Amino acid sequence: MAVTDPSRDPGVPRHVAIVMDGNGRWARKRLMPRGMGHKAGVDALVRVVQACADRHIDYLTVFAFSSENWKRPEEEVSGLMSLLIVALSKHLTKLRSDGVRIRVVGDLSTVSDKVREALLDAQTKTAHNDRLVLTVAFNYGGRWDIVQAAQRALAANLKPEMLDEATLSRFMAMSYAPDPDLFIRTGGEVRLSNFLLWQSAYAELVFTDCLWPDFDERELDKALADYAQRERRFGDVGASGDESGGPSDAGVA
Ligand code: FPP
C-alpha cells in the first residue's frame, strides 16, 4: 500500500479513477486511424501518472480495456493488445525508477499469454514501489468484479450470515486500495460504463468534454479543484446541516 503522509491535504483525493474516453474521436478529428488515438492516449496516461505522483495522489486506477471492448472490430482489439505490450516495454523502466507500482485487475484468464505475461511482469517488477499505485483495469467490468468476489466468498465457505459489505469488500479485485475519492470520465459521455461499480459508491464524479489524448496536468488540476470544493457527506448531513431540518435533510447522499 502506498505510504500516506498523515498530514496530507484532505482536499487532495487519495485515490483517483479514470475512464479514458475519446481516443477514437481525437483521431477522427485529425483524419487518423483510431489506433493513433489510442497511441496518443498512452502518452496522456504517462503524463497523468507523473502528474498524480507529483500531486501526492496515492492511487490512480485507469480503465484500459473493458470486458465489453471485445465487441470492437478485431483489428482495433488486436491493436490495443499490441499497444499495451509496446507501451509497457517502452515505459516500464521509467515507471520503476519513478516509484510507481503497477497492479492489474480484471479477468486475465481470457487474454493472450503474451498480454497476461506483460501485465504480470510489470506487476512483479514494480512490486516494491510505493510512491503511486497505478492500477490497470484490463478485461475488467464492475459486475464481473462483484460476481468474482461472491464466487470467492462462497468458495471460502462463508456462511450467508457472515457476508456483509466489509467482508465482501475483502474479496473485490481492488481490496488492497481505499475506494476511489474522485472518478473522472473524459470524452463527454456521462456514465460509469461498468467501471468500479462497487468501489465508487461514494466517489465524487467529474465528467469533462476533454478527449483523453488532450488530458494533461491542466485538465487534471481542473478536476482536482472541482473535487476540493465538494462537500463529502457519506450519507451524513455534513458541516452545513442543522438540527432544524432543511433542504440538506431531504437527500440521501
Ligand atoms: C476509449 O476511447 C478508450 C479505450 C477503449 C482504450 C483506452 C486505452 C488507452 C488510453 C491506452 C492505454 C491502454 C492500452 C490498452 C494500451 P474510445 O476508443 O471509445 O474513443 P471514442 O469514444 O472517441 O470512440
PDB file of C-alpha atoms and ligand atoms in Angstrom:
ATOM      1  CA  MET A   1       0.000   0.000   0.000  1.00  0.00           C
ATOM      2  CA  ALA A   2       1.303   3.474  -0.801  1.00  0.00           C
ATOM      3  CA  VAL A   3       2.785   5.281   2.188  1.00  0.00           C
ATOM      4  CA  THR A   4       0.452   8.072   3.219  1.00  0.00           C
ATOM      5  CA  ASP A   5       1.575  11.228   4.969  1.00  0.00           C
ATOM      6  CA  PRO A   6      -0.766  11.649   7.988  1.00  0.00           C
ATOM      7  CA  SER A   7      -0.676  15.407   7.413  1.00  0.00           C
ATOM      8  CA  ARG A   8      -1.851  15.051   3.811  1.00  0.00           C
ATOM      9  CA  ASP A   9      -4.223  17.681   2.457  1.00  0.00           C
ATOM     10  CA  PRO A  10      -7.826  16.373   2.744  1.00  0.00           C
ATOM     11  CA  GLY A  11      -8.670  18.401  -0.359  1.00  0.00           C
ATOM     12  CA  VAL A  12      -6.450  16.104  -2.423  1.00  0.00           C
ATOM     13  CA  PRO A  13      -8.051  12.756  -3.293  1.00  0.00           C
ATOM     14  CA  ARG A  14      -6.123   9.729  -2.156  1.00  0.00           C
ATOM     15  CA  HIS A  15      -7.488   7.602  -4.999  1.00  0.00           C
ATOM     16  CA  VAL A  16      -8.401   8.832  -8.500  1.00  0.00           C
ATOM     17  CA  ALA A  17     -10.122   6.559 -11.025  1.00  0.00           C
ATOM     18  CA  ILE A  18     -10.320   7.485 -14.714  1.00  0.00           C
ATOM     19  CA  VAL A  19     -12.372   6.324 -17.696  1.00  0.00           C
ATOM     20  CA  MET A  20     -10.070   7.397 -20.527  1.00  0.00           C
ATOM     21  CA  ASP A  21     -12.645   8.032 -23.239  1.00  0.00           C
ATOM     22  CA  GLY A  22     -12.388   9.886 -26.543  1.00  0.00           C
ATOM     23  CA  ASN A  23      -9.336   8.372 -28.247  1.00  0.00           C
ATOM     24  CA  GLY A  24     -11.300   7.440 -31.381  1.00  0.00           C
ATOM     25  CA  ARG A  25     -12.847  10.900 -31.776  1.00  0.00           C
ATOM     26  CA  TRP A  26      -9.477  12.568 -31.179  1.00  0.00           C
ATOM     27  CA  ALA A  27      -8.061  10.546 -34.079  1.00  0.00           C
ATOM     28  CA  ARG A  28     -11.083  11.105 -36.328  1.00  0.00           C
ATOM     29  CA  LYS A  29     -10.804  14.889 -35.879  1.00  0.00           C
ATOM     30  CA  ARG A  30      -7.276  14.572 -37.291  1.00  0.00           C
ATOM     31  CA  LEU A  31      -8.299  12.176 -40.098  1.00  0.00           C
ATOM     32  CA  MET A  32      -6.162   9.493 -38.481  1.00  0.00           C
ATOM     33  CA  PRO A  33      -6.985   5.830 -37.803  1.00  0.00           C
ATOM     34  CA  ARG A  34      -8.461   5.118 -34.344  1.00  0.00           C
ATOM     35  CA  GLY A  35      -5.280   3.335 -33.327  1.00  0.00           C
ATOM     36  CA  MET A  36      -3.413   6.648 -33.444  1.00  0.00           C
ATOM     37  CA  GLY A  37      -5.881   7.963 -30.875  1.00  0.00           C
ATOM     38  CA  HIS A  38      -5.086   5.056 -28.553  1.00  0.00           C
ATOM     39  CA  LYS A  39      -1.357   5.681 -29.088  1.00  0.00           C
ATOM     40  CA  ALA A  40      -1.819   9.334 -28.112  1.00  0.00           C
ATOM     41  CA  GLY A  41      -3.887   8.013 -25.193  1.00  0.00           C
ATOM     42  CA  VAL A  42      -0.833   6.181 -23.873  1.00  0.00           C
ATOM     43  CA  ASP A  43       1.150   9.446 -23.960  1.00  0.00           C
ATOM     44  CA  ALA A  44      -1.636  11.151 -21.995  1.00  0.00           C
ATOM     45  CA  LEU A  45      -1.594   8.327 -19.453  1.00  0.00           C
ATOM     46  CA  VAL A  46       2.175   8.660 -18.959  1.00  0.00           C
ATOM     47  CA  ARG A  47       1.700  12.423 -18.335  1.00  0.00           C
ATOM     48  CA  VAL A  48      -1.123  11.885 -15.885  1.00  0.00           C
ATOM     49  CA  VAL A  49       0.740   9.184 -13.915  1.00  0.00           C
ATOM     50  CA  GLN A  50       3.596  11.631 -13.377  1.00  0.00           C
ATOM     51  CA  ALA A  51       1.212  14.466 -12.505  1.00  0.00           C
ATOM     52  CA  CYS A  52      -0.650  12.322  -9.960  1.00  0.00           C
ATOM     53  CA  ALA A  53       2.626  11.278  -8.293  1.00  0.00           C
ATOM     54  CA  ASP A  54       3.727  14.932  -8.160  1.00  0.00           C
ATOM     55  CA  ARG A  55       0.421  15.881  -6.510  1.00  0.00           C
ATOM     56  CA  HIS A  56       0.760  13.203  -3.800  1.00  0.00           C
ATOM     57  CA  ILE A  57      -2.147  11.117  -5.023  1.00  0.00           C
ATOM     58  CA  ASP A  58      -1.559   7.582  -3.713  1.00  0.00           C
ATOM     59  CA  TYR A  59      -3.682   5.530  -6.128  1.00  0.00           C
ATOM     60  CA  LEU A  60      -4.550   6.032  -9.790  1.00  0.00           C
ATOM     61  CA  THR A  61      -6.815   3.455 -11.441  1.00  0.00           C
ATOM     62  CA  VAL A  62      -7.428   3.529 -15.187  1.00  0.00           C
ATOM     63  CA  PHE A  63      -9.900   1.655 -17.388  1.00  0.00           C
ATOM     64  CA  ALA A  64      -7.548   0.382 -20.112  1.00  0.00           C
ATOM     65  CA  PHE A  65      -9.751  -2.355 -21.580  1.00  0.00           C
ATOM     66  CA  SER A  66     -13.282  -3.202 -20.511  1.00  0.00           C
ATOM     67  CA  SER A  67     -14.935  -6.607 -20.652  1.00  0.00           C
ATOM     68  CA  GLU A  68     -17.211  -5.052 -23.300  1.00  0.00           C
ATOM     69  CA  ASN A  69     -14.332  -3.804 -25.509  1.00  0.00           C
ATOM     70  CA  TRP A  70     -14.087  -7.250 -27.170  1.00  0.00           C
ATOM     71  CA  LYS A  71     -17.132  -6.160 -29.219  1.00  0.00           C
ATOM     72  CA  ARG A  72     -14.897  -3.709 -31.168  1.00  0.00           C
ATOM     73  CA  PRO A  73     -13.552  -4.662 -34.606  1.00  0.00           C
ATOM     74  CA  GLU A  74     -10.923  -7.394 -34.355  1.00  0.00           C
ATOM     75  CA  GLU A  75      -8.288  -5.069 -35.828  1.00  0.00           C
ATOM     76  CA  GLU A  76      -8.852  -2.460 -33.087  1.00  0.00           C
ATOM     77  CA  VAL A  77      -8.807  -5.100 -30.319  1.00  0.00           C
ATOM     78  CA  SER A  78      -5.539  -6.629 -31.544  1.00  0.00           C
ATOM     79  CA  GLY A  79      -4.113  -3.108 -31.980  1.00  0.00           C
ATOM     80  CA  LEU A  80      -4.937  -2.311 -28.334  1.00  0.00           C
ATOM     81  CA  MET A  81      -3.313  -5.574 -27.189  1.00  0.00           C
ATOM     82  CA  SER A  82      -0.116  -4.838 -29.157  1.00  0.00           C
ATOM     83  CA  LEU A  83      -0.104  -1.241 -27.942  1.00  0.00           C
ATOM     84  CA  LEU A  84      -0.284  -2.421 -24.341  1.00  0.00           C
ATOM     85  CA  ILE A  85       2.749  -4.663 -24.795  1.00  0.00           C
ATOM     86  CA  VAL A  86       4.734  -1.943 -26.587  1.00  0.00           C
ATOM     87  CA  ALA A  87       3.735   0.726 -24.020  1.00  0.00           C
ATOM     88  CA  LEU A  88       4.766  -1.438 -21.081  1.00  0.00           C
ATOM     89  CA  SER A  89       8.150  -2.268 -22.584  1.00  0.00           C
ATOM     90  CA  LYS A  90       8.727   1.396 -23.527  1.00  0.00           C
ATOM     91  CA  HIS A  91       7.733   2.983 -20.213  1.00  0.00           C
ATOM     92  CA  LEU A  92       8.399   0.325 -17.571  1.00  0.00           C
ATOM     93  CA  THR A  93      11.976   1.380 -16.736  1.00  0.00           C
ATOM     94  CA  LYS A  94      10.930   4.989 -16.093  1.00  0.00           C
ATOM     95  CA  LEU A  95       7.845   3.965 -14.117  1.00  0.00           C
ATOM     96  CA  ARG A  96      10.039   1.736 -11.960  1.00  0.00           C
ATOM     97  CA  SER A  97      12.551   4.479 -11.256  1.00  0.00           C
ATOM     98  CA  ASP A  98       9.740   6.957 -10.539  1.00  0.00           C
ATOM     99  CA  GLY A  99       8.448   4.729  -7.726  1.00  0.00           C
ATOM    100  CA  VAL A 100       5.251   3.651  -9.498  1.00  0.00           C
ATOM    101  CA  ARG A 101       3.795   0.314  -8.514  1.00  0.00           C
ATOM    102  CA  ILE A 102       1.703  -1.285 -11.267  1.00  0.00           C
ATOM    103  CA  ARG A 103      -1.180  -3.551 -10.324  1.00  0.00           C
ATOM    104  CA  VAL A 104      -3.618  -5.236 -12.665  1.00  0.00           C
ATOM    105  CA  VAL A 105      -7.292  -6.022 -12.072  1.00  0.00           C
ATOM    106  CA  GLY A 106      -9.578  -7.894 -14.435  1.00  0.00           C
ATOM    107  CA  ASP A 107     -10.163 -11.325 -15.883  1.00  0.00           C
ATOM    108  CA  LEU A 108      -6.778 -12.299 -17.284  1.00  0.00           C
ATOM    109  CA  SER A 109      -7.881 -15.883 -17.948  1.00  0.00           C
ATOM    110  CA  THR A 110      -9.196 -14.981 -21.402  1.00  0.00           C
ATOM    111  CA  VAL A 111      -6.408 -12.696 -22.654  1.00  0.00           C
ATOM    112  CA  SER A 112      -3.475 -13.976 -24.680  1.00  0.00           C
ATOM    113  CA  ASP A 113      -0.414 -15.398 -22.908  1.00  0.00           C
ATOM    114  CA  LYS A 114       1.700 -12.526 -24.242  1.00  0.00           C
ATOM    115  CA  VAL A 115      -0.582  -9.844 -22.827  1.00  0.00           C
ATOM    116  CA  ARG A 116      -1.021 -11.660 -19.490  1.00  0.00           C
ATOM    117  CA  GLU A 117       2.747 -12.124 -19.157  1.00  0.00           C
ATOM    118  CA  ALA A 118       3.464  -8.448 -19.972  1.00  0.00           C
ATOM    119  CA  LEU A 119       0.954  -7.279 -17.355  1.00  0.00           C
ATOM    120  CA  LEU A 120       2.110  -9.710 -14.657  1.00  0.00           C
ATOM    121  CA  ASP A 121       5.762  -8.966 -15.397  1.00  0.00           C
ATOM    122  CA  ALA A 122       5.121  -5.222 -14.914  1.00  0.00           C
ATOM    123  CA  GLN A 123       3.297  -6.025 -11.682  1.00  0.00           C
ATOM    124  CA  THR A 124       6.182  -8.163 -10.367  1.00  0.00           C
ATOM    125  CA  LYS A 125       8.949  -5.763 -11.403  1.00  0.00           C
ATOM    126  CA  THR A 126       7.321  -2.798  -9.648  1.00  0.00           C
ATOM    127  CA  ALA A 127       6.078  -4.659  -6.564  1.00  0.00           C
ATOM    128  CA  HIS A 128       8.487  -2.862  -4.233  1.00  0.00           C
ATOM    129  CA  ASN A 129       7.488   0.658  -5.265  1.00  0.00           C
ATOM    130  CA  ASP A 130       5.193   2.728  -3.083  1.00  0.00           C
ATOM    131  CA  ARG A 131       5.069   6.311  -4.401  1.00  0.00           C
ATOM    132  CA  LEU A 132       1.957   5.788  -6.541  1.00  0.00           C
ATOM    133  CA  VAL A 133      -0.067   2.637  -7.146  1.00  0.00           C
ATOM    134  CA  LEU A 134      -1.174   2.594 -10.795  1.00  0.00           C
ATOM    135  CA  THR A 135      -3.919   0.025 -11.234  1.00  0.00           C
ATOM    136  CA  VAL A 136      -4.559  -1.003 -14.825  1.00  0.00           C
ATOM    137  CA  ALA A 137      -8.088  -2.373 -15.187  1.00  0.00           C
ATOM    138  CA  PHE A 138      -7.815  -4.801 -18.080  1.00  0.00           C
ATOM    139  CA  ASN A 139     -10.647  -7.010 -19.306  1.00  0.00           C
ATOM    140  CA  TYR A 140     -12.391  -5.571 -16.272  1.00  0.00           C
ATOM    141  CA  GLY A 141     -16.054  -4.928 -15.550  1.00  0.00           C
ATOM    142  CA  GLY A 142     -17.646  -3.784 -12.301  1.00  0.00           C
ATOM    143  CA  ARG A 143     -20.289  -6.529 -12.459  1.00  0.00           C
ATOM    144  CA  TRP A 144     -17.607  -9.133 -13.173  1.00  0.00           C
ATOM    145  CA  ASP A 145     -15.796  -7.933 -10.062  1.00  0.00           C
ATOM    146  CA  ILE A 146     -18.877  -8.289  -7.832  1.00  0.00           C
ATOM    147  CA  VAL A 147     -19.587 -11.776  -9.217  1.00  0.00           C
ATOM    148  CA  GLN A 148     -15.998 -12.974  -8.795  1.00  0.00           C
ATOM    149  CA  ALA A 149     -15.982 -11.615  -5.221  1.00  0.00           C
ATOM    150  CA  ALA A 150     -19.205 -13.523  -4.436  1.00  0.00           C
ATOM    151  CA  GLN A 151     -17.797 -16.681  -6.028  1.00  0.00           C
ATOM    152  CA  ARG A 152     -14.595 -16.443  -3.987  1.00  0.00           C
ATOM    153  CA  ALA A 153     -16.569 -15.779  -0.808  1.00  0.00           C
ATOM    154  CA  LEU A 154     -18.660 -18.922  -1.459  1.00  0.00           C
ATOM    155  CA  ALA A 155     -15.509 -20.905  -2.241  1.00  0.00           C
ATOM    156  CA  ALA A 156     -14.111 -19.776   1.128  1.00  0.00           C
ATOM    157  CA  ASN A 157     -17.194 -21.424   2.730  1.00  0.00           C
ATOM    158  CA  LEU A 158     -18.527 -18.162   4.094  1.00  0.00           C
ATOM    159  CA  LYS A 159     -21.971 -18.642   5.647  1.00  0.00           C
ATOM    160  CA  PRO A 160     -24.683 -16.232   4.388  1.00  0.00           C
ATOM    161  CA  GLU A 161     -24.928 -14.568   7.810  1.00  0.00           C
ATOM    162  CA  MET A 162     -21.155 -13.889   7.737  1.00  0.00           C
ATOM    163  CA  LEU A 163     -21.429 -11.929   4.492  1.00  0.00           C
ATOM    164  CA  ASP A 164     -21.618  -8.177   4.975  1.00  0.00           C
ATOM    165  CA  GLU A 165     -20.225  -5.204   2.995  1.00  0.00           C
ATOM    166  CA  ALA A 166     -16.836  -5.216   4.721  1.00  0.00           C
ATOM    167  CA  THR A 167     -16.430  -8.955   4.210  1.00  0.00           C
ATOM    168  CA  LEU A 168     -17.394  -8.903   0.522  1.00  0.00           C
ATOM    169  CA  SER A 169     -15.054  -5.916   0.013  1.00  0.00           C
ATOM    170  CA  ARG A 170     -12.156  -8.130   1.018  1.00  0.00           C
ATOM    171  CA  PHE A 171     -12.884 -10.360  -1.997  1.00  0.00           C
ATOM    172  CA  MET A 172     -13.151  -7.491  -4.514  1.00  0.00           C
ATOM    173  CA  ALA A 173     -10.315  -7.176  -7.017  1.00  0.00           C
ATOM    174  CA  MET A 174      -9.097  -3.881  -5.526  1.00  0.00           C
ATOM    175  CA  SER A 175      -9.226  -4.907  -1.865  1.00  0.00           C
ATOM    176  CA  TYR A 176      -5.690  -3.507  -1.470  1.00  0.00           C
ATOM    177  CA  ALA A 177      -6.812   0.075  -2.144  1.00  0.00           C
ATOM    178  CA  PRO A 178      -9.164   2.565  -0.497  1.00  0.00           C
ATOM    179  CA  ASP A 179     -12.301   3.310  -2.520  1.00  0.00           C
ATOM    180  CA  PRO A 180     -11.850   5.981  -5.214  1.00  0.00           C
ATOM    181  CA  ASP A 181     -12.452   9.505  -3.924  1.00  0.00           C
ATOM    182  CA  LEU A 182     -12.585  11.060  -7.386  1.00  0.00           C
ATOM    183  CA  PHE A 183     -13.944   9.383 -10.528  1.00  0.00           C
ATOM    184  CA  ILE A 184     -13.107  11.220 -13.766  1.00  0.00           C
ATOM    185  CA  ARG A 185     -14.523  10.429 -17.193  1.00  0.00           C
ATOM    186  CA  THR A 186     -13.186  12.230 -20.231  1.00  0.00           C
ATOM    187  CA  GLY A 187     -14.763  12.369 -23.688  1.00  0.00           C
ATOM    188  CA  GLY A 188     -18.131  13.961 -22.885  1.00  0.00           C
ATOM    189  CA  GLU A 189     -20.195  10.870 -22.036  1.00  0.00           C
ATOM    190  CA  VAL A 190     -21.912  10.972 -18.655  1.00  0.00           C
ATOM    191  CA  ARG A 191     -21.984   7.359 -17.485  1.00  0.00           C
ATOM    192  CA  LEU A 192     -19.966   4.872 -15.435  1.00  0.00           C
ATOM    193  CA  SER A 193     -19.770   2.155 -18.136  1.00  0.00           C
ATOM    194  CA  ASN A 194     -19.410  -0.680 -15.617  1.00  0.00           C
ATOM    195  CA  PHE A 195     -16.200   0.701 -14.047  1.00  0.00           C
ATOM    196  CA  LEU A 196     -15.588   0.165 -10.304  1.00  0.00           C
ATOM    197  CA  LEU A 197     -19.329  -0.015  -9.554  1.00  0.00           C
ATOM    198  CA  TRP A 198     -18.933  -1.333  -6.011  1.00  0.00           C
ATOM    199  CA  GLN A 199     -15.943   0.834  -5.112  1.00  0.00           C
ATOM    200  CA  SER A 200     -17.346   4.125  -6.439  1.00  0.00           C
ATOM    201  CA  ALA A 201     -20.427   4.196  -4.191  1.00  0.00           C
ATOM    202  CA  TYR A 202     -19.295   7.493  -2.633  1.00  0.00           C
ATOM    203  CA  ALA A 203     -16.833   8.750  -5.235  1.00  0.00           C
ATOM    204  CA  GLU A 204     -17.134  12.335  -6.421  1.00  0.00           C
ATOM    205  CA  LEU A 205     -17.860  12.277 -10.160  1.00  0.00           C
ATOM    206  CA  VAL A 206     -16.262  14.663 -12.661  1.00  0.00           C
ATOM    207  CA  PHE A 207     -17.204  14.495 -16.329  1.00  0.00           C
ATOM    208  CA  THR A 208     -15.287  16.527 -18.883  1.00  0.00           C
ATOM    209  CA  ASP A 209     -15.659  17.029 -22.631  1.00  0.00           C
ATOM    210  CA  CYS A 210     -11.868  16.917 -22.982  1.00  0.00           C
ATOM    211  CA  LEU A 211     -10.892  13.949 -25.166  1.00  0.00           C
ATOM    212  CA  TRP A 212      -8.477  11.632 -23.351  1.00  0.00           C
ATOM    213  CA  PRO A 213      -5.400  12.285 -25.564  1.00  0.00           C
ATOM    214  CA  ASP A 214      -5.783  16.011 -24.758  1.00  0.00           C
ATOM    215  CA  PHE A 215      -5.970  15.391 -20.999  1.00  0.00           C
ATOM    216  CA  ASP A 216      -2.956  16.921 -19.259  1.00  0.00           C
ATOM    217  CA  GLU A 217      -1.807  18.480 -15.976  1.00  0.00           C
ATOM    218  CA  ARG A 218      -4.105  21.466 -16.501  1.00  0.00           C
ATOM    219  CA  GLU A 219      -7.177  19.275 -17.018  1.00  0.00           C
ATOM    220  CA  LEU A 220      -6.207  17.167 -14.002  1.00  0.00           C
ATOM    221  CA  ASP A 221      -5.868  20.293 -11.873  1.00  0.00           C
ATOM    222  CA  LYS A 222      -9.335  21.445 -13.000  1.00  0.00           C
ATOM    223  CA  ALA A 223     -10.813  18.128 -11.831  1.00  0.00           C
ATOM    224  CA  LEU A 224      -8.869  18.339  -8.557  1.00  0.00           C
ATOM    225  CA  ALA A 225     -10.096  21.908  -7.963  1.00  0.00           C
ATOM    226  CA  ASP A 226     -13.676  20.731  -8.560  1.00  0.00           C
ATOM    227  CA  TYR A 227     -13.114  17.874  -6.099  1.00  0.00           C
ATOM    228  CA  ALA A 228     -11.648  20.192  -3.451  1.00  0.00           C
ATOM    229  CA  GLN A 229     -14.895  22.198  -3.446  1.00  0.00           C
ATOM    230  CA  ARG A 230     -17.178  19.215  -2.925  1.00  0.00           C
ATOM    231  CA  GLU A 231     -18.631  18.548   0.496  1.00  0.00           C
ATOM    232  CA  ARG A 232     -18.375  14.804   1.091  1.00  0.00           C
ATOM    233  CA  ARG A 233     -21.157  13.703   3.399  1.00  0.00           C
ATOM    234  CA  PHE A 234     -21.204   9.901   3.087  1.00  0.00           C
ATOM    235  CA  GLY A 235     -24.905   9.905   3.987  1.00  0.00           C
ATOM    236  CA  ASP A 236     -24.496  12.302   6.928  1.00  0.00           C
ATOM    237  CA  VAL A 237     -25.876  15.887   6.967  1.00  0.00           C
ATOM    238  CA  GLY A 238     -22.329  17.276   6.762  1.00  0.00           C
ATOM    239  CA  ALA A 239     -20.889  20.536   8.049  1.00  0.00           C
ATOM    240  CA  SER A 240     -23.688  22.657   6.536  1.00  0.00           C
ATOM    241  CA  GLY A 241     -26.504  20.566   8.083  1.00  0.00           C
ATOM    242  CA  ASP A 242     -28.522  21.924  11.032  1.00  0.00           C
ATOM    243  CA  GLU A 243     -30.972  20.494  13.549  1.00  0.00           C
ATOM    244  CA  SER A 244     -33.968  22.477  12.312  1.00  0.00           C
ATOM    245  CA  GLY A 245     -34.018  20.489   9.103  1.00  0.00           C
ATOM    246  CA  GLY A 246     -33.955  21.994   5.640  1.00  0.00           C
ATOM    247  CA  PRO A 247     -33.058  21.111   2.118  1.00  0.00           C
ATOM    248  CA  SER A 248     -29.926  19.274   3.174  1.00  0.00           C
ATOM    249  CA  ASP A 249     -32.039  16.773   5.180  1.00  0.00           C
ATOM    250  CA  ALA A 250     -34.023  15.725   2.133  1.00  0.00           C
ATOM    251  CA  GLY A 251     -31.271  13.907   0.281  1.00  0.00           C
ATOM    252  CA  VAL A 252     -29.668  10.572   0.984  1.00  0.00           C
ATOM    253  CA  ALA A 253     -26.189  11.382  -0.273  1.00  0.00           C
TER     254      ALA A 253
HETATM  255  C1  FPP B   1     -11.896   4.722 -25.101  1.00  0.00           C
HETATM  256  O1  FPP B   1     -11.814   5.603 -26.210  1.00  0.00           O
HETATM  257  C2  FPP B   1     -10.599   4.171 -24.805  1.00  0.00           C
HETATM  258  C3  FPP B   1     -10.260   2.846 -24.814  1.00  0.00           C
HETATM  259  C4  FPP B   1     -11.199   1.782 -25.138  1.00  0.00           C
HETATM  260  C5  FPP B   1      -8.924   2.394 -24.522  1.00  0.00           C
HETATM  261  C6  FPP B   1      -8.169   3.278 -23.568  1.00  0.00           C
HETATM  262  C7  FPP B   1      -6.748   2.970 -23.732  1.00  0.00           C
HETATM  263  C8  FPP B   1      -5.726   3.825 -23.641  1.00  0.00           C
HETATM  264  C9  FPP B   1      -5.840   5.232 -23.251  1.00  0.00           C
HETATM  265  C10 FPP B   1      -4.356   3.389 -23.937  1.00  0.00           C
HETATM  266  C11 FPP B   1      -3.744   2.625 -22.806  1.00  0.00           C
HETATM  267  C12 FPP B   1      -4.294   1.266 -22.766  1.00  0.00           C
HETATM  268  C13 FPP B   1      -3.932   0.247 -23.550  1.00  0.00           C
HETATM  269  C14 FPP B   1      -4.822  -0.926 -23.637  1.00  0.00           C
HETATM  270  C15 FPP B   1      -2.692   0.258 -24.341  1.00  0.00           C
HETATM  271  P1  FPP B   1     -12.720   5.289 -27.470  1.00  0.00           P
HETATM  272  O2  FPP B   1     -11.943   4.445 -28.403  1.00  0.00           O
HETATM  273  O3  FPP B   1     -14.019   4.677 -27.042  1.00  0.00           O
HETATM  274  O4  FPP B   1     -12.953   6.730 -28.033  1.00  0.00           O
HETATM  275  P2  FPP B   1     -14.260   7.248 -28.788  1.00  0.00           P
HETATM  276  O5  FPP B   1     -15.368   7.222 -27.777  1.00  0.00           O
HETATM  277  O6  FPP B   1     -13.887   8.629 -29.189  1.00  0.00           O
HETATM  278  O7  FPP B   1     -14.502   6.348 -29.960  1.00  0.00           O
END
